[in-house]
Short mmCIF file of C-alpha atoms in Angstrom, two decimals:
data_model
loop_
_atom_site.label_atom_id
_atom_site.label_comp_id
_atom_site.label_asym_id
_atom_site.label_seq_id
_atom_site.Cartn_x
_atom_site.Cartn_y
_atom_site.Cartn_z
CA MET I 222 -1.40 -16.21 -43.20
CA GLU I 223 0.75 -15.00 -40.29
CA GLU I 224 2.19 -17.59 -37.97
CA ALA I 225 0.02 -17.63 -34.84
CA GLU I 226 2.97 -18.09 -32.53
CA ASP I 227 4.45 -14.78 -33.71
CA LEU I 228 1.35 -12.86 -32.67
CA GLU I 229 0.52 -11.08 -29.46
CA ILE I 230 -1.66 -13.09 -27.05
CA LEU I 231 -5.30 -12.47 -27.82
CA LYS I 232 -6.91 -10.25 -25.17
CA PHE I 233 -9.44 -7.46 -25.05
CA SER I 234 -8.42 -4.00 -26.19
CA GLU I 235 -8.09 -1.07 -23.80
CA VAL I 236 -10.60 0.73 -26.04
CA HIS I 237 -14.13 -0.11 -24.93
CA GLY I 238 -17.49 1.28 -23.90
CA THR I 239 -17.95 3.28 -20.71
CA ASN I 240 -19.78 0.46 -18.91
CA ILE I 241 -17.07 -2.13 -19.61
CA GLN I 242 -14.69 -3.15 -16.84
CA MET I 243 -11.57 -5.13 -17.75
CA LEU I 244 -10.73 -8.09 -15.54
CA ARG I 245 -8.06 -10.80 -15.29
CA ASN I 246 -5.34 -8.72 -16.83
CA GLY I 247 -7.35 -8.04 -19.98
CA PHE I 248 -8.60 -11.58 -20.65
CA ALA I 249 -12.14 -10.83 -19.39
CA VAL I 250 -14.59 -7.95 -19.63
CA LYS I 251 -17.70 -7.26 -17.58
CA ARG I 252 -20.64 -4.93 -18.12
CA ALA I 253 -21.48 -2.84 -15.07
CA GLY I 254 -24.09 -0.24 -14.32
CA SER I 255 -26.47 -0.68 -17.25
CA PHE I 256 -27.35 -2.82 -20.27
CA CYS I 257 -25.75 -0.52 -22.88
CA ASN I 258 -22.37 1.13 -23.63
CA ALA I 259 -20.67 -2.27 -23.34
CA ILE I 260 -18.77 -2.61 -26.64
CA ALA I 261 -15.35 -4.33 -26.51
CA PHE I 262 -12.71 -5.23 -29.10
CA THR I 263 -9.85 -7.69 -29.39
CA ASN I 264 -6.39 -6.23 -28.93
CA ARG I 265 -5.19 -7.50 -32.32
CA PRO I 266 -6.64 -8.87 -35.56
CA ILE I 267 -7.84 -12.46 -35.52
CA VAL I 268 -6.18 -15.07 -37.74
CA PRO I 269 -8.28 -16.77 -40.47
CA ASP I 270 -8.83 -20.49 -39.95
CA VAL I 271 -7.56 -20.27 -36.35
CA PRO I 272 -10.42 -20.55 -33.83
CA PHE I 273 -10.65 -18.85 -30.47
CA ARG I 274 -12.92 -19.48 -27.48
CA ILE I 275 -15.08 -17.25 -25.33
CA LYS I 276 -16.44 -18.36 -21.97
CA PHE I 277 -19.61 -16.83 -20.54
CA ASN I 278 -18.60 -16.27 -16.91
CA THR I 279 -21.90 -14.65 -15.94
CA VAL I 280 -25.26 -14.93 -17.68
CA ALA I 281 -28.22 -13.26 -15.97
CA ILE I 282 -31.93 -14.01 -16.33
CA CYS I 283 -33.40 -10.58 -15.67
CA TRP I 284 -32.75 -9.06 -19.12
CA SER I 285 -33.59 -9.94 -22.70
CA GLY I 286 -31.02 -10.41 -25.44
CA VAL I 287 -27.55 -11.95 -25.32
CA LEU I 288 -24.05 -11.38 -26.68
CA ARG I 289 -23.71 -9.59 -30.00
CA LEU I 290 -20.47 -10.22 -31.82
CA GLY I 291 -18.80 -9.45 -35.09
CA PHE I 292 -15.69 -8.16 -36.78
CA THR I 293 -14.31 -4.87 -38.02
CA THR I 294 -11.56 -3.59 -40.27
CA LYS I 295 -11.23 -0.48 -38.07
CA ASP I 296 -8.21 -0.57 -35.75
CA PRO I 297 -9.63 -0.08 -32.21
CA SER I 298 -6.52 1.85 -31.16
CA GLU I 299 -7.56 4.58 -33.61
CA ILE I 300 -11.10 4.79 -32.21
CA ASN I 301 -11.96 7.36 -29.55
CA PRO I 302 -13.76 5.43 -26.76
CA ARG I 303 -16.04 8.42 -26.18
CA SER I 304 -17.28 8.14 -29.74
CA LEU I 305 -18.52 4.56 -29.29
CA PRO I 306 -22.32 4.27 -29.56
CA ARG I 307 -24.63 2.61 -27.04
CA TYR I 308 -25.01 -0.61 -29.05
CA LEU I 309 -23.09 -2.68 -31.58
CA CYS I 310 -26.27 -3.57 -33.45
CA PRO I 311 -27.43 -1.57 -35.33
CA ASP I 312 -25.37 1.51 -34.35
CA LEU I 313 -22.01 0.14 -35.50
CA SER I 314 -23.03 -2.80 -37.68
CA ALA I 315 -24.77 -0.38 -40.06
CA LYS I 316 -21.51 1.51 -40.66
CA PRO I 317 -18.90 0.60 -43.31
CA GLY I 318 -16.21 -1.74 -42.03
CA PHE I 319 -18.37 -3.45 -39.38
CA TRP I 320 -20.15 -6.82 -39.49
CA ALA I 321 -22.05 -8.05 -36.44
CA LYS I 322 -25.00 -10.17 -35.38
CA SER I 323 -26.68 -11.33 -32.18
CA LEU I 324 -26.62 -14.92 -30.97
CA ASP I 325 -29.87 -16.77 -30.37
CA ASN I 326 -31.75 -15.48 -27.33
CA ASP I 327 -32.12 -18.77 -25.51
CA VAL I 328 -28.91 -20.67 -26.17
CA LEU I 329 -26.55 -19.39 -23.46
CA ALA I 330 -25.97 -20.16 -19.80
CA THR I 331 -23.22 -19.42 -17.30
CA ASP I 332 -19.98 -21.35 -18.03
CA ASP I 333 -20.98 -22.05 -21.66
CA VAL I 334 -18.09 -21.80 -24.12
CA LEU I 335 -18.43 -20.23 -27.55
CA HIS I 336 -16.07 -21.60 -30.22
CA ILE I 337 -15.74 -19.16 -33.11
CA CYS I 338 -13.59 -19.01 -36.23
CA VAL I 339 -13.34 -16.90 -39.39
CA THR I 340 -12.64 -19.10 -42.37
CA SER I 341 -10.39 -18.17 -45.25
CA GLN I 342 -13.54 -18.14 -47.43
CA GLY I 343 -14.95 -15.22 -45.40
CA TYR I 344 -17.44 -17.06 -43.16
CA ALA I 345 -17.68 -16.55 -39.40
CA VAL I 346 -18.73 -19.90 -37.92
CA TYR I 347 -19.45 -20.84 -34.33
CA ASN I 348 -20.87 -23.41 -31.95
CA ILE I 349 -21.63 -23.65 -28.25
CA ASN I 350 -19.87 -26.26 -26.08
CA ASP I 351 -19.06 -28.52 -29.05
CA THR I 352 -15.35 -29.27 -29.34
CA THR I 353 -16.00 -31.57 -32.33
CA TYR I 354 -17.63 -28.76 -34.35
CA ALA I 355 -20.33 -31.20 -35.51
CA GLU I 356 -23.07 -28.58 -34.91
CA THR I 357 -21.30 -25.52 -36.24
CA LYS I 358 -23.42 -22.65 -37.56
CA VAL I 359 -22.69 -19.74 -39.85
CA LEU I 360 -22.97 -16.40 -38.09
CA LEU I 361 -21.66 -14.03 -40.79
CA GLU I 362 -20.52 -14.29 -44.39
CA GLY I 363 -18.69 -12.09 -46.88
CA LEU I 364 -16.00 -11.00 -44.42
CA PRO I 365 -12.95 -9.36 -46.11
CA VAL I 366 -10.35 -11.84 -44.84
CA THR I 367 -7.61 -10.22 -46.97
CA GLU I 368 -7.75 -7.26 -44.56
CA PRO I 369 -7.00 -7.24 -40.82
CA LEU I 370 -10.16 -8.10 -38.86
CA TRP I 371 -10.56 -7.28 -35.18
CA GLY I 372 -13.18 -9.02 -33.08
CA VAL I 373 -15.91 -6.77 -31.68
CA PHE I 374 -18.38 -7.70 -28.94
CA ASP I 375 -21.39 -6.13 -27.28
CA VAL I 376 -21.82 -7.50 -23.75
CA TYR I 377 -25.54 -7.03 -24.00
CA GLY I 378 -28.71 -8.18 -22.22
CA ASN I 379 -28.33 -11.32 -20.12
CA CYS I 380 -24.66 -11.58 -21.02
CA VAL I 381 -22.78 -9.89 -18.15
CA GLU I 382 -19.18 -11.15 -18.24
CA ILE I 383 -17.15 -12.93 -20.94
CA GLU I 384 -13.60 -14.21 -21.01
CA LEU I 385 -11.11 -15.14 -23.73
CA LEU I 386 -10.06 -18.49 -22.38
CA GLN I 387 -6.63 -18.82 -23.97
CA PRO I 388 -4.41 -17.64 -26.79
CA ASP I 389 -5.13 -18.84 -30.30
CA PRO I 390 -4.40 -22.56 -30.82
CA PRO I 391 -1.13 -23.24 -32.63
CA PRO I 392 -1.15 -23.78 -36.42
CA GLY I 393 -2.28 -27.23 -37.48
CA MET I 394 -5.17 -27.41 -35.03
CA ALA I 395 -7.64 -25.85 -37.45
CA ALA I 396 -8.93 -27.40 -40.66
CA ILE I 397 -11.55 -24.76 -41.38
CA GLY I 398 -10.14 -23.74 -44.73
CA ASP I 399 -10.33 -27.24 -46.14
CA ALA I 400 -13.88 -27.94 -44.95
CA ALA I 401 -16.79 -28.09 -47.34
CA ILE I 402 -19.25 -25.31 -46.53
CA SER I 403 -22.97 -25.88 -46.87
CA LEU I 404 -25.16 -22.83 -46.40
CA ASP I 405 -28.30 -24.95 -46.47
CA GLY I 406 -29.66 -24.62 -42.96
CA GLY I 407 -26.69 -22.47 -41.97
CA THR I 408 -24.53 -25.36 -40.74
CA LEU I 409 -21.08 -26.68 -41.52
CA PRO I 410 -21.10 -30.49 -41.45
CA GLY I 411 -18.16 -32.53 -40.37
CA SER I 412 -15.36 -32.09 -37.93
CA LEU I 413 -13.82 -28.65 -38.48
CA VAL I 414 -11.34 -28.38 -35.64
CA ASP I 415 -9.34 -30.93 -33.70
CA LEU I 416 -9.26 -29.51 -30.19
CA SER I 417 -7.27 -32.13 -28.32
CA GLU I 418 -7.68 -31.76 -24.57
CA ASP I 419 -3.98 -32.36 -24.04
CA VAL I 420 -2.92 -29.71 -26.56
CA ALA I 421 -5.46 -27.22 -25.23
CA ALA I 422 -4.26 -27.72 -21.67
CA ALA I 423 -0.65 -27.22 -22.73
CA ALA I 424 -1.56 -23.93 -24.45
CA VAL I 425 -3.07 -22.41 -21.29
CA GLU I 426 -0.64 -20.12 -19.51
CA PRO I 427 -0.80 -19.84 -15.71
CA SER I 428 -2.64 -16.74 -14.58
CA LEU I 429 -1.03 -13.94 -12.62
CA LEU I 430 -3.08 -14.96 -9.58
CA ASP I 431 -1.93 -18.59 -9.82
CA ILE I 432 1.71 -17.50 -10.01
CA ALA I 433 1.32 -15.30 -6.92
CA LEU I 434 -0.42 -18.04 -4.92
CA SER I 435 2.33 -20.52 -5.76
CA GLN I 436 4.90 -18.31 -3.99
CA LEU I 437 3.13 -18.24 -0.61
CA PRO I 438 3.98 -20.43 2.40
CA SER I 439 2.18 -23.77 2.54
CA ASN I 440 0.31 -22.80 5.71
CA THR I 441 -1.33 -19.75 4.12
CA ILE I 442 -5.05 -19.44 4.87
CA PRO I 443 -7.13 -18.05 1.95
CA LEU I 444 -9.03 -14.82 2.52
CA LYS I 445 -11.58 -12.76 0.62
CA PHE I 446 -12.93 -9.23 0.56
CA HIS I 447 -16.09 -8.07 2.32
CA TYR I 448 -19.29 -7.82 0.31
CA ASN I 449 -19.56 -4.08 1.06
CA PHE I 450 -17.23 -2.17 -1.28
CA GLY I 451 -17.08 1.07 -3.25
CA THR I 452 -19.54 1.75 -6.04
CA LYS I 453 -16.77 1.81 -8.66
CA VAL I 454 -15.37 -1.59 -7.66
CA THR I 455 -16.22 -4.99 -9.12
CA MET I 456 -15.33 -8.34 -7.57
CA ASN I 457 -14.65 -11.71 -9.10
CA SER I 458 -16.91 -14.62 -8.16
CA THR I 459 -14.83 -15.57 -5.10
CA ARG I 460 -14.40 -11.97 -3.88
CA SER I 461 -10.63 -12.39 -3.94
CA VAL I 462 -9.87 -9.88 -6.74
CA ALA I 463 -11.13 -6.29 -6.63
CA THR I 464 -10.99 -4.05 -9.69
CA ARG I 465 -11.78 -0.34 -9.89
CA ASP I 466 -13.46 1.18 -12.93
CA PRO I 467 -10.45 2.48 -14.90
CA HIS I 468 -12.41 5.59 -15.88
CA SER I 469 -12.98 6.58 -12.23
CA TYR I 470 -10.59 7.73 -9.54
CA HIS I 471 -12.90 7.47 -6.55
CA SER I 472 -15.18 5.05 -4.66
CA GLY I 473 -12.52 2.33 -4.74
CA GLN I 474 -12.78 1.11 -1.14
CA VAL I 475 -12.59 -2.60 -0.27
CA PHE I 476 -12.43 -4.27 3.15
CA LEU I 477 -11.24 -7.63 4.36
CA GLU I 478 -14.16 -9.84 5.31
CA GLN I 479 -12.90 -10.57 8.83
CA PRO I 480 -11.20 -8.45 11.51
CA MET I 481 -7.42 -8.34 11.52
CA PHE I 482 -5.25 -10.72 13.51
CA TYR I 483 -2.20 -9.16 15.12
CA ASN I 484 1.25 -10.51 14.28
CA ARG I 485 0.08 -12.25 11.12
CA LYS I 486 1.28 -11.75 7.57
CA TYR I 487 -1.35 -10.65 5.06
CA TYR I 488 -0.53 -11.10 1.38
CA PHE I 489 -1.87 -9.07 -1.56
CA CYS I 490 -1.00 -9.12 -5.26
CA VAL I 491 -1.06 -6.12 -7.59
CA MET I 492 -3.18 -7.34 -10.52
CA ASP I 493 -3.30 -4.21 -12.68
CA LYS I 494 -2.00 -0.64 -12.67
CA ILE I 495 -2.72 2.49 -14.73
CA GLU I 496 0.63 4.23 -14.97
CA ARG I 497 -0.75 7.46 -16.42
CA CYS I 498 -2.67 8.18 -13.19
CA LEU I 499 -1.41 9.95 -10.11
CA GLY I 500 -1.66 8.57 -6.59
CA ASN I 501 -1.14 5.15 -5.07
CA LEU I 502 -2.79 2.48 -2.95
CA GLY I 503 -4.56 3.70 0.18
CA LEU I 504 -4.48 1.76 3.45
CA GLY I 505 -6.85 2.22 6.37
CA PHE I 506 -8.04 0.65 9.62
CA THR I 507 -11.31 1.01 11.49
CA ASN I 508 -13.17 -0.56 14.40
CA CYS I 509 -16.45 -0.27 12.46
CA GLU I 510 -17.83 -3.44 10.89
CA PRO I 511 -18.03 -2.87 7.11
CA ASP I 512 -21.60 -4.16 6.83
CA ARG I 513 -22.74 -1.30 9.11
CA LEU I 514 -21.38 1.40 6.80
CA GLY I 515 -24.04 1.31 4.09
CA GLN I 516 -23.02 2.97 0.83
CA LEU I 517 -19.43 4.11 0.98
CA PRO I 518 -18.52 7.75 0.24
CA PHE I 519 -17.00 9.27 -2.86
CA ASP I 520 -13.74 10.09 -1.04
CA SER I 521 -12.24 7.72 1.53
CA ASN I 522 -11.14 10.68 3.67
CA ASP I 523 -14.81 11.42 4.35
CA LEU I 524 -14.87 8.26 6.47
CA LYS I 525 -12.77 10.09 9.08
CA ASP I 526 -15.78 12.31 9.80
CA ARG I 527 -17.66 9.31 11.16
CA PRO I 528 -17.80 8.73 14.96
CA GLU I 529 -15.87 5.44 14.83
CA TYR I 530 -12.12 5.05 14.92
CA TRP I 531 -10.58 5.60 11.46
CA THR I 532 -7.03 6.09 10.30
CA ILE I 533 -6.21 6.25 6.59
CA HIS I 534 -2.86 6.49 4.86
CA GLN I 535 -1.95 6.69 1.18
CA LEU I 536 1.32 5.16 0.07
CA ASP I 537 3.49 7.78 -1.58
CA ASP I 538 5.11 7.42 -4.98
CA CYS I 539 8.35 6.26 -3.35
CA THR I 540 6.63 2.92 -2.79
CA ARG I 541 7.03 1.58 -6.31
CA LEU I 542 4.46 -1.10 -7.05
CA TYR I 543 4.20 -3.01 -10.32
CA THR I 544 1.78 -5.53 -11.74
CA GLY I 545 2.54 -8.91 -10.21
CA ASP I 546 4.15 -7.52 -7.04
CA ILE I 547 3.24 -9.30 -3.80
CA ILE I 548 2.62 -6.97 -0.84
CA THR I 549 3.07 -8.27 2.71
CA LEU I 550 1.42 -6.36 5.59
CA ILE I 551 1.89 -7.02 9.31
CA LEU I 552 0.00 -5.37 12.20
CA ARG I 553 2.12 -5.51 15.35
CA SER I 554 0.30 -5.94 18.66
CA ASN I 555 2.85 -4.34 20.96
CA SER I 556 3.21 -1.03 19.12
CA GLY I 557 0.38 -0.80 16.60
CA ALA I 558 2.94 -0.41 13.81
CA VAL I 559 1.82 -1.43 10.33
CA LEU I 560 4.78 -2.95 8.48
CA LEU I 561 5.00 -3.39 4.70
CA SER I 562 7.32 -5.24 2.36
CA VAL I 563 7.15 -5.87 -1.38
CA ASN I 564 8.24 -9.15 -3.00
CA ASP I 565 10.09 -10.12 0.17
CA LEU I 566 8.40 -13.34 1.31
CA HIS I 567 10.45 -14.10 4.41
CA ASP I 568 10.47 -17.63 5.76
CA THR I 569 13.38 -17.77 8.16
CA ASN I 570 12.06 -20.29 10.68
CA GLY I 571 12.32 -17.92 13.60
CA SER I 572 15.64 -16.22 12.89
CA PRO I 573 15.82 -12.45 13.51
CA ILE I 574 14.65 -10.10 10.76
CA ASP I 575 16.40 -6.81 10.14
CA ALA I 576 13.88 -4.01 10.56
CA SER I 577 15.09 -2.39 7.34
CA GLN I 578 13.44 -5.20 5.35
CA TYR I 579 10.04 -3.79 6.33
CA LYS I 580 8.77 -0.25 6.14
CA ARG I 581 6.58 1.16 8.88
CA VAL I 582 3.93 2.91 6.83
CA MET I 583 1.57 3.93 9.62
CA LYS I 584 0.62 3.37 13.24
CA VAL I 585 -2.75 2.45 14.71
CA THR I 586 -4.22 2.18 18.17
CA PRO I 587 -4.37 -1.53 19.06
CA SER I 588 -7.97 -2.58 19.50
CA ASN I 589 -9.81 -5.83 19.95
CA ARG I 590 -11.34 -5.64 16.45
CA LEU I 591 -9.88 -3.74 13.53
CA TRP I 592 -10.86 -4.13 9.90
CA MET I 593 -8.41 -3.35 7.11
CA MET I 594 -9.52 -1.14 4.24
CA LEU I 595 -7.74 -0.80 0.89
CA ASP I 596 -8.45 2.18 -1.35
CA LEU I 597 -7.89 1.45 -5.05
CA PHE I 598 -6.75 4.93 -5.94
CA GLY I 599 -4.69 6.47 -8.73
CA LYS I 600 -2.33 3.96 -10.32
CA MET I 601 -3.74 1.04 -8.33
CA ASN I 602 -6.53 -0.39 -10.49
CA SER I 603 -6.84 -4.02 -9.35
CA ILE I 604 -5.63 -5.98 -6.35
CA ALA I 605 -6.06 -9.54 -5.07
CA VAL I 606 -6.08 -10.74 -1.47
CA LEU I 607 -4.00 -13.91 -1.40
CA GLY I 608 -4.25 -15.02 2.21
CA MET I 609 -2.79 -14.89 5.71
CA SER I 610 -0.06 -16.92 7.41
CA PRO I 611 1.43 -17.03 10.92
CA LEU I 612 4.38 -14.80 11.66
CA THR I 613 7.36 -17.17 11.89
CA GLU I 614 10.02 -14.44 11.99
CA ARG I 615 11.38 -12.98 15.20
CA PHE I 616 11.69 -9.22 14.81
CA THR I 617 14.56 -7.29 16.33
CA ASP I 618 12.25 -4.24 16.37
CA ASP I 619 9.19 -2.93 14.60
CA GLY I 620 11.00 -0.93 11.97
CA SER I 621 11.81 2.73 12.04
CA GLU I 622 11.72 3.75 8.39
CA SER I 623 8.52 5.65 7.73
CA LEU I 624 6.91 6.74 4.52
CA ALA I 625 5.43 10.17 4.05
CA SER I 626 1.77 10.17 4.90
CA THR I 627 -0.93 11.92 2.94
CA SER I 628 -3.74 11.06 5.32
CA SER I 629 -4.00 14.29 7.26
CA SER I 630 -7.22 15.34 8.91
CA SER I 631 -9.22 18.36 7.82
CA SER I 632 -7.88 20.73 10.48
CA MET I 633 -4.52 19.15 11.32
CA SER I 634 -1.98 17.73 8.86
CA SER I 635 1.07 15.67 9.67
CA GLN I 636 0.57 15.65 13.48
CA VAL I 637 -2.87 14.06 13.18
CA ALA I 638 -1.77 11.53 10.57
CA SER I 639 1.01 10.24 12.80
CA SER I 640 -0.29 10.68 16.34
CA CYS I 641 -4.10 10.80 16.38
CA CYS I 642 -4.25 7.03 16.90
CA ALA I 643 -1.19 6.59 19.09
CA PRO I 644 -1.82 5.61 22.72
CA ALA I 645 -0.73 8.43 25.02
CA ALA I 646 1.05 7.67 28.26
CA THR I 647 0.47 11.33 29.07
CA ALA I 648 -1.70 13.72 27.14
CA ALA I 649 1.03 16.31 27.05
CA ALA I 650 3.18 14.01 24.92
CA ALA I 651 1.33 15.14 21.81
CA ILE I 652 1.89 18.86 22.53
CA PRO I 653 4.58 20.49 20.36
CA LYS I 654 7.85 21.05 22.21
CA HIS I 655 10.18 24.02 21.85
CA LYS I 656 13.92 24.11 21.95
CA ASP I 657 14.26 26.69 24.69
CA SER I 658 12.58 26.98 28.06
CA SER I 659 11.33 30.55 27.66
CA PRO I 660 7.59 31.17 27.69
CA GLN I 661 6.07 30.40 24.30
CA ARG I 662 2.58 31.86 24.32
CA SER I 663 2.45 31.55 20.52
CA ILE I 664 1.67 27.84 20.72
CA GLN I 665 -1.74 28.67 22.14
CA SER I 666 -4.53 29.07 19.65
CA GLU I 667 -8.15 29.97 20.00
CA CYS I 668 -10.59 27.37 21.25
CA SER I 669 -12.27 25.66 18.32
CA ILE I 670 -15.68 25.93 20.00
CA CYS I 671 -16.00 29.30 21.77
CA MET I 672 -13.39 31.06 19.58
CA GLU I 673 -12.59 33.33 22.55
CA ARG I 674 -10.39 31.60 25.12
CA PRO I 675 -7.01 30.02 24.35
CA SER I 676 -6.75 26.25 23.84
CA ASP I 677 -5.32 25.21 27.20
CA ALA I 678 -6.67 21.64 27.50
CA ALA I 679 -5.32 18.31 26.28
CA LEU I 680 -7.80 15.54 25.53
CA TYR I 681 -7.04 12.09 26.88
CA ASP I 682 -6.15 9.68 25.43
CA CYS I 683 -5.55 11.13 21.96
CA GLY I 684 -3.55 14.12 23.22
CA HIS I 685 -5.05 16.74 20.92
CA CYS I 686 -5.03 20.34 22.11
CA CYS I 687 -7.65 22.39 20.29
CA LEU I 688 -10.11 23.46 23.05
CA CYS I 689 -10.18 25.61 26.13
CA TYR I 690 -10.54 23.80 29.46
CA GLY I 691 -14.18 24.82 29.95
CA CYS I 692 -15.37 23.73 26.48
CA ALA I 693 -13.37 20.51 26.73
CA LYS I 694 -15.06 19.58 30.04
CA ASP I 695 -18.48 20.40 28.58
CA LEU I 696 -17.72 18.25 25.53
CA MET I 697 -16.70 15.31 27.73
CA ARG I 698 -19.85 15.60 29.89
CA GLN I 699 -22.00 15.51 26.73
CA SER I 700 -20.24 12.28 25.63
CA HIS I 701 -18.91 13.88 22.48
CA ASN I 702 -15.70 12.91 20.71
CA CYS I 703 -12.48 14.73 19.91
CA PRO I 704 -13.23 17.20 17.08
CA ILE I 705 -9.99 16.21 15.30
CA CYS I 706 -9.73 12.42 15.43
CA ARG I 707 -13.31 11.56 16.59
CA ARG I 708 -12.06 9.37 19.42
CA PRO I 709 -13.99 9.34 22.72
CA ILE I 710 -12.82 11.82 25.35
CA LYS I 711 -11.90 9.91 28.52
CA ASP I 712 -10.47 12.84 30.47
CA VAL I 713 -9.34 16.44 30.13
CA LEU I 714 -5.96 17.72 31.34
CA ARG I 715 -5.34 21.40 31.86
CA ILE I 716 -2.15 22.81 30.37
CA PHE I 717 -0.26 25.55 32.17
CA TYR I 718 2.13 27.53 30.01
CA GLY I 719 5.22 28.94 31.64
#
């Protein structure tokens, strides 16, 4: 038997059914969307006579059936996920190399813990919530323990989410192989495993979330995400960790539950990334309350077609983010600058901060109420909101280093992404300037409405110039918004070209 301490930590394999979502860095899986296509495997073979534990994080009452579990000699890494059937039993259990069975229908509840072990005699034994193993039952027999055996699970029926609580206990904790097995009544009498509470607690490694929280200032206030989020996102029970379906690259929007406070530090932790994907975390701000949005769109950029104020920016690939990184975001009240730093938890008790330590990733129009939106896109698969703390630093300025934006509007690109939300002291400030003073009639374009007259009007206060003066005045009288950034039109300024 291999030494347990030389083995990889027991988690769930990346190969799983289409309705499985991996959570907690691979220690938990959740079924989403249906009651089928929820097969999952362990990431490595189990060790005979060494038990492992499964916690039922969520057990529903609206379905019939519960967890189905078993073992296989087939290496999951060699299985095409698309070839997995809808159910473990009987679709897979009827095939060579698979052994599986369902638990009793009425034995499970949320937070129950399943203790399971494969003995060196080839029996799979289990019990529920019994650390003494006095009521252990036989689930399967005749398992080929001389071959590698991977665990296989079907998160079926009322079973919604399960979690592997900890790595395998160290050698010496199990006495399964020496126990006398009695198949009469399907039970194994006697104490099979000595699960000392002290030893079990020592074997538990701190989670990624716990490590991140331990690095925050003591005055950090916990936060959570809003209950309205994208259709491909799942939340943990406290709505502090959001995870996108790894098979989807859309509908990954999440919002903070409360409006933003200016001049506060907001902390987030990267929980999981998919390096093979393209794209990065998206960041957005809106004055629309998330619970008024209804179902969110397929593409976050479609939100900019709504009448409310929206600005959305996607971090470029120069912003390298890795699993475990802590992101700090600050929204400045005087300029609307959104500042970002990674793994740079400043606590300088009021001393000046060099602007180069933060990157100005975007700029927003300061408003009384702005909600932050995160878009779990591309590589960004899971993120946690850690909390908010007061801004103790004294900034020398708001930072000048900008990242390339990919949040252009449909009809304007970089100009809209950088200036559509900026307050305009004069509307003409947003009009492109030329190096010489000679007449430049080429900067005029056709009016976007009448398509006849040149665009000779600037809209206040966004500064966009895409309409003729007559159409712009008509649009303002009809209480319409700017056709580029959707902001209300407060006034129209006529532009005279030299």
